[in-house]
PDB file of C-alpha atoms in Angstrom:
ATOM      1  CA  UNK A 110    -114.503   9.240  -8.251  1.00 97.00           C
ATOM      2  CA  UNK A 111    -111.044  10.573  -8.242  1.00 98.00           C
ATOM      3  CA  UNK A 112    -108.996   9.859  -5.087  1.00 98.00           C
ATOM      4  CA  UNK A 113    -105.921  11.812  -4.457  1.00 98.00           C
ATOM      5  CA  UNK A 114    -103.172  10.950  -2.060  1.00 97.00           C
ATOM      6  CA  UNK A 115    -101.081  13.353  -0.138  1.00 95.00           C
ATOM      7  CA  UNK A 116    -103.791  15.955  -0.283  1.00 96.00           C
ATOM      8  CA  UNK A 117    -102.459  17.788   2.800  1.00 95.00           C
ATOM      9  CA  UNK A 118     -99.106  18.451   1.027  1.00 94.00           C
ATOM     10  CA  UNK A 119     -98.403  21.327  -1.286  1.00 95.00           C
ATOM     11  CA  UNK A 120     -98.261  19.591  -4.600  1.00 95.00           C
ATOM     12  CA  UNK A 121    -101.445  17.326  -4.476  1.00 96.00           C
ATOM     13  CA  UNK A 122    -103.273  19.795  -2.157  1.00 96.00           C
ATOM     14  CA  UNK A 123    -103.052  22.228  -5.097  1.00 97.00           C
ATOM     15  CA  UNK A 124    -104.227  19.526  -7.349  1.00 98.00           C
ATOM     16  CA  UNK A 125    -107.313  18.951  -5.306  1.00 98.00           C
ATOM     17  CA  UNK A 126    -107.967  22.746  -5.321  1.00 98.00           C
ATOM     18  CA  UNK A 127    -107.890  22.830  -9.104  1.00 98.00           C
ATOM     19  CA  UNK A 128    -110.070  19.624  -9.529  1.00 98.00           C
ATOM     20  CA  UNK A 129    -112.638  21.470  -7.296  1.00 98.00           C
ATOM     21  CA  UNK A 130    -112.777  24.259  -9.998  1.00 97.00           C
ATOM     22  CA  UNK A 131    -113.552  21.438 -12.695  1.00 97.00           C
ATOM     23  CA  UNK A 132    -115.688  18.627 -10.931  1.00 98.00           C
ATOM     24  CA  UNK A 133    -118.287  18.464  -8.218  1.00 98.00           C
ATOM     25  CA  UNK A 134    -116.863  17.958  -4.737  1.00 98.00           C
ATOM     26  CA  UNK A 135    -118.762  14.606  -4.509  1.00 97.00           C
ATOM     27  CA  UNK A 136    -116.501  13.179  -7.305  1.00 98.00           C
ATOM     28  CA  UNK A 137    -113.431  13.926  -5.489  1.00 98.00           C
ATOM     29  CA  UNK A 138    -111.864  11.976  -2.536  1.00 98.00           C
ATOM     30  CA  UNK A 139    -108.554  12.353  -0.726  1.00 98.00           C
ATOM     31  CA  UNK A 140    -106.421   9.860   1.226  1.00 98.00           C
ATOM     32  CA  UNK A 141    -104.484  11.644   3.966  1.00 97.00           C
ATOM     33  CA  UNK A 142    -102.379  10.616   6.912  1.00 94.00           C
ATOM     34  CA  UNK A 143    -104.258  12.942   9.275  1.00 96.00           C
ATOM     35  CA  UNK A 144    -107.787  13.696   8.475  1.00 96.00           C
ATOM     36  CA  UNK A 145    -107.930  16.697  10.647  1.00 97.00           C
ATOM     37  CA  UNK A 146    -105.547  18.413   8.308  1.00 97.00           C
ATOM     38  CA  UNK A 147    -107.947  17.892   5.293  1.00 97.00           C
ATOM     39  CA  UNK A 148    -111.121  19.318   7.150  1.00 97.00           C
ATOM     40  CA  UNK A 149    -111.103  22.227   4.715  1.00 97.00           C
ATOM     41  CA  UNK A 150    -111.768  19.829   1.956  1.00 98.00           C
ATOM     42  CA  UNK A 151    -114.411  17.845   3.871  1.00 98.00           C
ATOM     43  CA  UNK A 152    -116.276  21.131   4.704  1.00 98.00           C
ATOM     44  CA  UNK A 153    -116.596  21.757   0.800  1.00 98.00           C
ATOM     45  CA  UNK A 154    -117.905  18.171   0.170  1.00 98.00           C
ATOM     46  CA  UNK A 155    -114.870  16.248  -0.625  1.00 98.00           C
ATOM     47  CA  UNK A 156    -114.785  12.769   0.764  1.00 98.00           C
ATOM     48  CA  UNK A 157    -111.969  12.487   3.244  1.00 98.00           C
ATOM     49  CA  UNK A 158    -110.637   9.180   4.587  1.00 98.00           C
ATOM     50  CA  UNK A 159    -107.369   8.193   6.574  1.00 97.00           C
ATOM     51  CA  UNK A 160    -104.943   6.264   4.609  1.00 96.00           C
ATOM     52  CA  UNK A 161    -101.192   5.892   4.279  1.00 94.00           C
ATOM     53  CA  UNK A 162     -98.675   3.712   2.537  1.00 96.00           C
ATOM     54  CA  UNK A 163     -97.629   2.425   5.961  1.00 94.00           C
ATOM     55  CA  UNK A 164    -101.335   1.008   6.431  1.00 95.00           C
ATOM     56  CA  UNK A 165    -102.347  -1.063   3.416  1.00 96.00           C
ATOM     57  CA  UNK A 166    -105.897  -1.748   4.840  1.00 96.00           C
ATOM     58  CA  UNK A 167    -106.747   1.788   5.610  1.00 96.00           C
ATOM     59  CA  UNK A 168    -105.301   2.787   2.110  1.00 97.00           C
ATOM     60  CA  UNK A 169    -107.685   0.235   0.362  1.00 97.00           C
ATOM     61  CA  UNK A 170    -110.621   1.730   2.319  1.00 97.00           C
ATOM     62  CA  UNK A 171    -109.610   5.315   1.279  1.00 98.00           C
ATOM     63  CA  UNK A 172    -109.532   4.176  -2.276  1.00 98.00           C
ATOM     64  CA  UNK A 173    -112.980   2.583  -2.327  1.00 98.00           C
ATOM     65  CA  UNK A 174    -115.003   3.512  -5.387  1.00 97.00           C
ATOM     66  CA  UNK A 175    -112.109   5.134  -7.212  1.00 98.00           C
ATOM     67  CA  UNK A 176    -111.888   5.051 -10.912  1.00 98.00           C
ATOM     68  CA  UNK A 177    -108.704   6.978 -10.906  1.00 98.00           C
ATOM     69  CA  UNK A 178    -106.126   7.280  -7.975  1.00 98.00           C
ATOM     70  CA  UNK A 179    -103.317   9.810  -7.877  1.00 98.00           C
ATOM     71  CA  UNK A 180    -100.404   8.452  -6.055  1.00 98.00           C
ATOM     72  CA  UNK A 181     -97.988  10.989  -4.585  1.00 96.00           C
ATOM     73  CA  UNK A 182     -94.196   9.966  -4.416  1.00 94.00           C
ATOM     74  CA  UNK A 183     -92.802   9.504  -1.050  1.00 90.00           C
ATOM     75  CA  UNK A 184     -90.698  12.316   0.183  1.00 84.00           C
ATOM     76  CA  UNK A 185     -89.042  10.636   3.237  1.00 83.00           C
ATOM     77  CA  UNK A 186     -85.382  10.240   2.298  1.00 79.00           C
ATOM     78  CA  UNK A 187     -84.892   7.557   4.880  1.00 82.00           C
ATOM     79  CA  UNK A 188     -87.788   5.364   3.637  1.00 87.00           C
ATOM     80  CA  UNK A 189     -87.903   2.623   1.139  1.00 94.00           C
ATOM     81  CA  UNK A 190     -89.867   4.600  -1.376  1.00 95.00           C
ATOM     82  CA  UNK A 191     -90.394   1.864  -3.994  1.00 97.00           C
ATOM     83  CA  UNK A 192     -91.874  -0.427  -1.330  1.00 97.00           C
ATOM     84  CA  UNK A 193     -94.204   2.198  -0.065  1.00 97.00           C
ATOM     85  CA  UNK A 194     -95.304   3.001  -3.742  1.00 98.00           C
ATOM     86  CA  UNK A 195     -95.857  -0.790  -4.217  1.00 98.00           C
ATOM     87  CA  UNK A 196     -98.312  -0.625  -1.348  1.00 97.00           C
ATOM     88  CA  UNK A 197    -100.218   2.345  -3.001  1.00 98.00           C
ATOM     89  CA  UNK A 198    -100.336   0.555  -6.487  1.00 98.00           C
ATOM     90  CA  UNK A 199    -101.423  -2.712  -4.831  1.00 98.00           C
ATOM     91  CA  UNK A 200    -104.204  -0.820  -2.929  1.00 98.00           C
ATOM     92  CA  UNK A 201    -105.527   0.787  -6.067  1.00 98.00           C
ATOM     93  CA  UNK A 202    -105.641  -2.532  -7.894  1.00 98.00           C
ATOM     94  CA  UNK A 203    -107.532  -4.011  -4.987  1.00 97.00           C
ATOM     95  CA  UNK A 204    -110.031  -1.201  -4.890  1.00 96.00           C
ATOM     96  CA  UNK A 205    -110.691  -1.731  -8.549  1.00 97.00           C
ATOM     97  CA  UNK A 206    -109.309   1.534  -9.954  1.00 98.00           C
ATOM     98  CA  UNK A 207    -109.065   1.741 -13.667  1.00 97.00           C
ATOM     99  CA  UNK A 208    -106.166   4.086 -13.834  1.00 98.00           C
ATOM    100  CA  UNK A 209    -103.224   5.028 -11.448  1.00 98.00           C
ATOM    101  CA  UNK A 210    -101.556   8.253 -11.837  1.00 98.00           C
ATOM    102  CA  UNK A 211     -98.186   8.725 -10.161  1.00 98.00           C
ATOM    103  CA  UNK A 212     -96.173  11.965  -9.466  1.00 97.00           C
ATOM    104  CA  UNK A 213     -92.794  11.062 -11.020  1.00 97.00           C
ATOM    105  CA  UNK A 214     -89.861  13.318 -12.029  1.00 96.00           C
ATOM    106  CA  UNK A 215     -88.225  14.414 -15.098  1.00 95.00           C
ATOM    107  CA  UNK A 216     -85.047  12.231 -15.637  1.00 94.00           C
ATOM    108  CA  UNK A 217     -86.335   9.106 -14.090  1.00 97.00           C
ATOM    109  CA  UNK A 218     -83.814   6.438 -14.824  1.00 96.00           C
ATOM    110  CA  UNK A 219     -82.172   3.482 -13.301  1.00 95.00           C
ATOM    111  CA  UNK A 220     -78.686   4.914 -14.116  1.00 95.00           C
ATOM    112  CA  UNK A 221     -79.185   8.450 -12.626  1.00 97.00           C
ATOM    113  CA  UNK A 222     -76.880   9.591  -9.913  1.00 97.00           C
ATOM    114  CA  UNK A 223     -79.952  11.294  -8.471  1.00 96.00           C
ATOM    115  CA  UNK A 224     -81.332   8.669  -6.193  1.00 94.00           C
ATOM    116  CA  UNK A 225     -85.017   9.737  -6.322  1.00 95.00           C
ATOM    117  CA  UNK A 226     -84.740   9.304 -10.044  1.00 96.00           C
ATOM    118  CA  UNK A 227     -83.897   5.720  -9.722  1.00 97.00           C
ATOM    119  CA  UNK A 228     -86.997   5.306  -7.241  1.00 97.00           C
ATOM    120  CA  UNK A 229     -89.297   6.935  -9.802  1.00 98.00           C
ATOM    121  CA  UNK A 230     -88.073   4.529 -12.608  1.00 98.00           C
ATOM    122  CA  UNK A 231     -88.700   1.520 -10.327  1.00 98.00           C
ATOM    123  CA  UNK A 232     -92.139   2.652  -9.384  1.00 98.00           C
ATOM    124  CA  UNK A 233     -93.043   3.095 -13.058  1.00 98.00           C
ATOM    125  CA  UNK A 234     -91.907  -0.431 -13.740  1.00 98.00           C
ATOM    126  CA  UNK A 235     -94.267  -1.387 -11.116  1.00 98.00           C
ATOM    127  CA  UNK A 236     -97.090   0.536 -12.591  1.00 98.00           C
ATOM    128  CA  UNK A 237     -96.299  -1.036 -15.853  1.00 98.00           C
ATOM    129  CA  UNK A 238     -96.570  -4.554 -14.332  1.00 98.00           C
ATOM    130  CA  UNK A 239     -99.827  -3.610 -12.370  1.00 97.00           C
ATOM    131  CA  UNK A 240    -102.214  -4.624 -15.129  1.00 96.00           C
ATOM    132  CA  UNK A 241    -104.082  -1.187 -14.862  1.00 97.00           C
ATOM    133  CA  UNK A 242    -103.833   1.889 -17.199  1.00 98.00           C
ATOM    134  CA  UNK A 243    -101.166   4.202 -15.690  1.00 98.00           C
ATOM    135  CA  UNK A 244     -99.866   7.699 -16.165  1.00 98.00           C
ATOM    136  CA  UNK A 245     -96.524   8.826 -14.705  1.00 98.00           C
ATOM    137  CA  UNK A 246     -96.333  12.560 -14.425  1.00 98.00           C
ATOM    138  CA  UNK A 247     -92.758  13.386 -14.912  1.00 98.00           C
ATOM    139  CA  UNK A 248     -92.669  16.897 -13.593  1.00 98.00           C
ATOM    140  CA  UNK A 249     -89.651  19.084 -14.237  1.00 97.00           C
ATOM    141  CA  UNK A 250     -87.458  19.988 -11.213  1.00 95.00           C
ATOM    142  CA  UNK A 251     -89.603  22.298  -9.024  1.00 95.00           C
ATOM    143  CA  UNK A 252     -88.270  25.794  -9.352  1.00 94.00           C
ATOM    144  CA  UNK A 253     -88.905  26.668  -5.711  1.00 92.00           C
ATOM    145  CA  UNK A 254     -85.784  24.541  -5.119  1.00 91.00           C
ATOM    146  CA  UNK A 255     -83.563  27.125  -6.618  1.00 90.00           C
ATOM    147  CA  UNK A 256     -84.110  28.995  -3.414  1.00 85.00           C
ATOM    148  CA  UNK A 257     -81.731  26.762  -1.397  1.00 84.00           C
ATOM    149  CA  UNK A 258     -79.556  25.403  -4.259  1.00 91.00           C
ATOM    150  CA  UNK A 259     -78.510  28.983  -5.239  1.00 90.00           C
ATOM    151  CA  UNK A 260     -77.600  29.961  -1.670  1.00 87.00           C
ATOM    152  CA  UNK A 261     -77.733  33.456  -0.243  1.00 90.00           C
ATOM    153  CA  UNK A 262     -76.968  35.057  -3.611  1.00 92.00           C
ATOM    154  CA  UNK A 263     -78.997  38.291  -2.924  1.00 89.00           C
ATOM    155  CA  UNK A 264     -76.748  38.895   0.159  1.00 92.00           C
ATOM    156  CA  UNK A 265     -73.374  37.808  -1.353  1.00 93.00           C
ATOM    157  CA  UNK A 266     -73.828  38.621  -5.023  1.00 95.00           C
ATOM    158  CA  UNK A 267     -72.531  35.307  -5.879  1.00 95.00           C
ATOM    159  CA  UNK A 268     -73.907  31.969  -6.910  1.00 95.00           C
ATOM    160  CA  UNK A 269     -71.612  29.481  -5.612  1.00 95.00           C
ATOM    161  CA  UNK A 270     -72.197  25.820  -6.512  1.00 95.00           C
ATOM    162  CA  UNK A 271     -70.674  22.785  -8.252  1.00 97.00           C
ATOM    163  CA  UNK A 272     -70.699  22.419 -12.017  1.00 97.00           C
ATOM    164  CA  UNK A 273     -74.204  22.008 -13.274  1.00 97.00           C
ATOM    165  CA  UNK A 274     -76.118  21.501 -16.677  1.00 97.00           C
ATOM    166  CA  UNK A 275     -79.191  22.802 -18.121  1.00 97.00           C
ATOM    167  CA  UNK A 276     -82.537  22.201 -16.046  1.00 97.00           C
ATOM    168  CA  UNK A 277     -86.023  22.950 -17.091  1.00 97.00           C
ATOM    169  CA  UNK A 278     -87.063  24.528 -13.777  1.00 97.00           C
ATOM    170  CA  UNK A 279     -90.769  24.031 -13.415  1.00 97.00           C
ATOM    171  CA  UNK A 280     -93.350  25.717 -11.185  1.00 97.00           C
ATOM    172  CA  UNK A 281     -94.889  23.300  -8.591  1.00 97.00           C
ATOM    173  CA  UNK A 282     -98.194  25.022  -9.034  1.00 97.00           C
ATOM    174  CA  UNK A 283     -98.369  24.675 -12.688  1.00 98.00           C
ATOM    175  CA  UNK A 284     -97.541  20.875 -12.337  1.00 98.00           C
ATOM    176  CA  UNK A 285    -100.399  20.589  -9.908  1.00 98.00           C
ATOM    177  CA  UNK A 286    -102.865  22.333 -12.082  1.00 98.00           C
ATOM    178  CA  UNK A 287    -101.714  20.187 -15.015  1.00 98.00           C
ATOM    179  CA  UNK A 288    -102.413  17.040 -13.024  1.00 98.00           C
ATOM    180  CA  UNK A 289    -105.984  18.217 -12.417  1.00 98.00           C
ATOM    181  CA  UNK A 290    -106.484  18.864 -16.119  1.00 98.00           C
ATOM    182  CA  UNK A 291    -105.242  15.283 -16.908  1.00 98.00           C
ATOM    183  CA  UNK A 292    -107.505  13.686 -14.154  1.00 98.00           C
ATOM    184  CA  UNK A 293    -110.624  15.699 -15.029  1.00 97.00           C
ATOM    185  CA  UNK A 294    -110.282  15.351 -18.863  1.00 95.00           C
ATOM    186  CA  UNK A 295    -111.290  12.925 -21.392  1.00 91.00           C
ATOM    187  CA  UNK A 296    -107.868  12.322 -23.043  1.00 92.00           C
ATOM    188  CA  UNK A 297    -105.952   9.453 -21.892  1.00 88.00           C
ATOM    189  CA  UNK A 298    -102.267   9.798 -21.345  1.00 96.00           C
ATOM    190  CA  UNK A 299    -100.657   6.405 -21.267  1.00 96.00           C
ATOM    191  CA  UNK A 300     -97.276   5.768 -19.585  1.00 97.00           C
ATOM    192  CA  UNK A 301     -94.815   8.575 -18.789  1.00 97.00           C
ATOM    193  CA  UNK A 302     -95.547  12.155 -19.801  1.00 97.00           C
ATOM    194  CA  UNK A 303     -93.156  15.004 -19.226  1.00 97.00           C
ATOM    195  CA  UNK A 304     -94.365  18.205 -17.771  1.00 98.00           C
ATOM    196  CA  UNK A 305     -91.838  20.938 -17.934  1.00 97.00           C
ATOM    197  CA  UNK A 306     -91.267  24.765 -18.459  1.00 96.00           C
ATOM    198  CA  UNK A 307     -90.472  26.057 -21.837  1.00 94.00           C
ATOM    199  CA  UNK A 308     -86.671  26.569 -21.204  1.00 95.00           C
ATOM    200  CA  UNK A 309     -83.706  24.714 -19.685  1.00 97.00           C
ATOM    201  CA  UNK A 310     -81.153  26.907 -18.083  1.00 97.00           C
ATOM    202  CA  UNK A 311     -77.750  26.694 -16.402  1.00 97.00           C
ATOM    203  CA  UNK A 312     -76.606  28.407 -13.231  1.00 97.00           C
ATOM    204  CA  UNK A 313     -74.659  30.718 -15.566  1.00 97.00           C
ATOM    205  CA  UNK A 314     -77.931  31.608 -17.116  1.00 96.00           C
ATOM    206  CA  UNK A 315     -79.534  32.021 -13.751  1.00 96.00           C
ATOM    207  CA  UNK A 316     -76.884  34.396 -12.582  1.00 96.00           C
ATOM    208  CA  UNK A 317     -77.220  36.594 -15.857  1.00 96.00           C
ATOM    209  CA  UNK A 318     -80.954  36.614 -15.259  1.00 94.00           C
ATOM    210  CA  UNK A 319     -80.473  37.522 -11.594  1.00 94.00           C
ATOM    211  CA  UNK A 320     -78.060  40.386 -12.583  1.00 95.00           C
ATOM    212  CA  UNK A 321     -80.854  41.764 -14.987  1.00 93.00           C
ATOM    213  CA  UNK A 322     -83.528  41.527 -12.586  1.00 91.00           C
ATOM    214  CA  UNK A 323     -81.627  43.143  -9.653  1.00 92.00           C
ATOM    215  CA  UNK A 324     -79.477  45.619 -11.817  1.00 93.00           C
ATOM    216  CA  UNK A 325     -76.378  44.156  -9.784  1.00 92.00           C
ATOM    217  CA  UNK A 326     -73.708  41.977 -10.880  1.00 95.00           C
ATOM    218  CA  UNK A 327     -74.330  38.423  -9.759  1.00 95.00           C
ATOM    219  CA  UNK A 328     -71.337  36.316 -10.225  1.00 96.00           C
ATOM    220  CA  UNK A 329     -71.299  32.445 -10.830  1.00 97.00           C
ATOM    221  CA  UNK A 330     -68.646  30.596  -8.967  1.00 97.00           C
ATOM    222  CA  UNK A 331     -67.947  26.958  -9.711  1.00 97.00           C
ATOM    223  CA  UNK A 332     -66.571  24.892  -6.888  1.00 96.00           C
ATOM    224  CA  UNK A 333     -64.949  21.506  -7.125  1.00 96.00           C
ATOM    225  CA  UNK A 334     -67.348  18.759  -5.766  1.00 97.00           C
ATOM    226  CA  UNK A 335     -65.324  18.000  -2.758  1.00 96.00           C
ATOM    227  CA  UNK A 336     -64.747  21.681  -1.914  1.00 96.00           C
ATOM    228  CA  UNK A 337     -68.499  22.305  -2.153  1.00 95.00           C
ATOM    229  CA  UNK A 338     -69.297  19.440   0.177  1.00 96.00           C
ATOM    230  CA  UNK A 339     -66.584  20.600   2.604  1.00 96.00           C
ATOM    231  CA  UNK A 340     -68.184  24.112   2.452  1.00 93.00           C
ATOM    232  CA  UNK A 341     -71.604  22.787   3.076  1.00 93.00           C
ATOM    233  CA  UNK A 342     -70.568  20.678   6.025  1.00 95.00           C
ATOM    234  CA  UNK A 343     -68.576  23.582   7.512  1.00 94.00           C
ATOM    235  CA  UNK A 344     -71.730  25.655   7.331  1.00 91.00           C
ATOM    236  CA  UNK A 345     -73.765  23.050   9.228  1.00 93.00           C
ATOM    237  CA  UNK A 346     -75.357  20.890   6.628  1.00 93.00           C
ATOM    238  CA  UNK A 347     -75.283  17.215   7.508  1.00 94.00           C
ATOM    239  CA  UNK A 348     -72.830  15.455   5.348  1.00 95.00           C
ATOM    240  CA  UNK A 349     -75.603  12.854   3.936  1.00 92.00           C
ATOM    241  CA  UNK A 350     -77.731  15.790   2.979  1.00 93.00           C
ATOM    242  CA  UNK A 351     -74.905  17.743   1.224  1.00 94.00           C
ATOM    243  CA  UNK A 352     -73.955  14.554  -0.827  1.00 95.00           C
ATOM    244  CA  UNK A 353     -77.484  13.893  -1.597  1.00 93.00           C
ATOM    245  CA  UNK A 354     -77.867  17.433  -3.050  1.00 94.00           C
ATOM    246  CA  UNK A 355     -74.596  17.000  -4.992  1.00 96.00           C
ATOM    247  CA  UNK A 356     -76.270  14.314  -6.946  1.00 96.00           C
ATOM    248  CA  UNK A 357     -78.643  16.894  -8.298  1.00 96.00           C
ATOM    249  CA  UNK A 358     -75.811  18.677  -9.973  1.00 97.00           C
ATOM    250  CA  UNK A 359     -74.292  15.527 -11.160  1.00 97.00           C
ATOM    251  CA  UNK A 360     -77.519  14.443 -12.909  1.00 97.00           C
ATOM    252  CA  UNK A 361     -77.910  17.711 -14.389  1.00 97.00           C
ATOM    253  CA  UNK A 362     -74.368  17.540 -15.991  1.00 97.00           C
ATOM    254  CA  UNK A 363     -75.432  14.412 -17.611  1.00 97.00           C
ATOM    255  CA  UNK A 364     -78.281  16.309 -19.108  1.00 96.00           C
ATOM    256  CA  UNK A 365     -80.922  14.371 -17.288  1.00 96.00           C
ATOM    257  CA  UNK A 366     -83.158  17.518 -16.446  1.00 97.00           C
ATOM    258  CA  UNK A 367     -82.472  19.354 -19.947  1.00 96.00           C
ATOM    259  CA  UNK A 368     -85.278  18.250 -21.809  1.00 94.00           C
ATOM    260  CA  UNK A 369     -88.308  20.503 -22.444  1.00 96.00           C
ATOM    261  CA  UNK A 370     -91.865  19.498 -23.559  1.00 96.00           C
ATOM    262  CA  UNK A 371     -94.823  21.634 -24.866  1.00 97.00           C
ATOM    263  CA  UNK A 372     -97.332  19.561 -23.038  1.00 98.00           C
ATOM    264  CA  UNK A 373     -97.559  21.498 -19.837  1.00 98.00           C
ATOM    265  CA  UNK A 374     -98.286  24.682 -21.768  1.00 98.00           C
ATOM    266  CA  UNK A 375    -100.926  22.861 -23.814  1.00 98.00           C
ATOM    267  CA  UNK A 376    -102.498  21.444 -20.767  1.00 98.00           C
ATOM    268  CA  UNK A 377    -102.560  24.729 -18.908  1.00 98.00           C
ATOM    269  CA  UNK A 378    -103.609  26.716 -22.188  1.00 97.00           C
ATOM    270  CA  UNK A 379    -101.098  29.511 -21.136  1.00 97.00           C
ATOM    271  CA  UNK A 380     -97.365  29.858 -20.766  1.00 96.00           C
ATOM    272  CA  UNK A 381     -95.999  28.056 -17.725  1.00 97.00           C
ATOM    273  CA  UNK A 382     -94.062  30.272 -15.054  1.00 96.00           C
ATOM    274  CA  UNK A 383     -90.292  30.707 -16.011  1.00 93.00           C
ATOM    275  CA  UNK A 384     -87.154  30.779 -13.960  1.00 93.00           C
ATOM    276  CA  UNK A 385     -87.251  34.609 -14.569  1.00 92.00           C
ATOM    277  CA  UNK A 386     -90.711  34.438 -12.693  1.00 91.00           C
ATOM    278  CA  UNK A 387     -89.359  32.547  -9.874  1.00 88.00           C
ATOM    279  CA  UNK A 388     -86.327  34.846  -9.372  1.00 89.00           C
ATOM    280  CA  UNK A 389     -88.732  37.713  -9.449  1.00 88.00           C
ATOM    281  CA  UNK A 390     -90.729  36.240  -6.660  1.00 87.00           C
ATOM    282  CA  UNK A 391     -87.626  35.176  -4.683  1.00 84.00           C
ATOM    283  CA  UNK A 392     -86.337  38.918  -5.115  1.00 84.00           C
ATOM    284  CA  UNK A 393     -89.713  40.376  -3.778  1.00 81.00           C
ATOM    285  CA  UNK A 394     -89.777  37.975  -0.996  1.00 78.00           C
ATOM    286  CA  UNK A 395     -86.159  38.772   0.122  1.00 66.00           C
TER     287      UNK A 395
END
């Protein structure tokens, strides 16, 4: 059995949907905080059990009989993510799983200015020490994040942000499908694997693409970090959130999101969605 955590969320929920296209439902289980939100999976024959990183006993029960467990990374900015992930790893070990998979992030590293990257690196170290086979799915930065990082560019004609660096913006749905391929396949992927789109681009590149897509001149304006923080706070963004977002740009400047890897396309057997695709979707939605 394969057990997926966080299956009522966008990422791992999509992974379950893709698994259902590849495996019988009785071979799939989900561990969720609220089982009522996973009724649509139960109705299709998926085993649904309550479990969360805050309840080790329930989590172990939800992992019962699992050969593989996919742990979703915590998205609570106020939580001790590494401690929560340790609970998940310990529960998988106790349940007798043979492999743990974990939704990590490209650029995971202890020295990154981007705090989640440090949490991912620490979690990967815990996985390496667990005694089980493990796979860290280092997904590229999710492309839908561009929607709030770029700001209201369709209204203003400008992309105003701090200095950045190349980022291999990656579609979350593509990453979810790739996880299902890895889980359902026969090939073992040991340790970290990087799943990214084909190309890394800067905000200058994005502005050029946006100009091409809209037929309008979209200008890239680079602000000093402190000036950008002040503008965000003035617009109503809490200072802590603004400073957290700034670390994304700082990490990009260091090239931490610049790498690209062909593995995602190989797993999908098609080209991953691109930044141009994401911009087109945003334009249509706007």
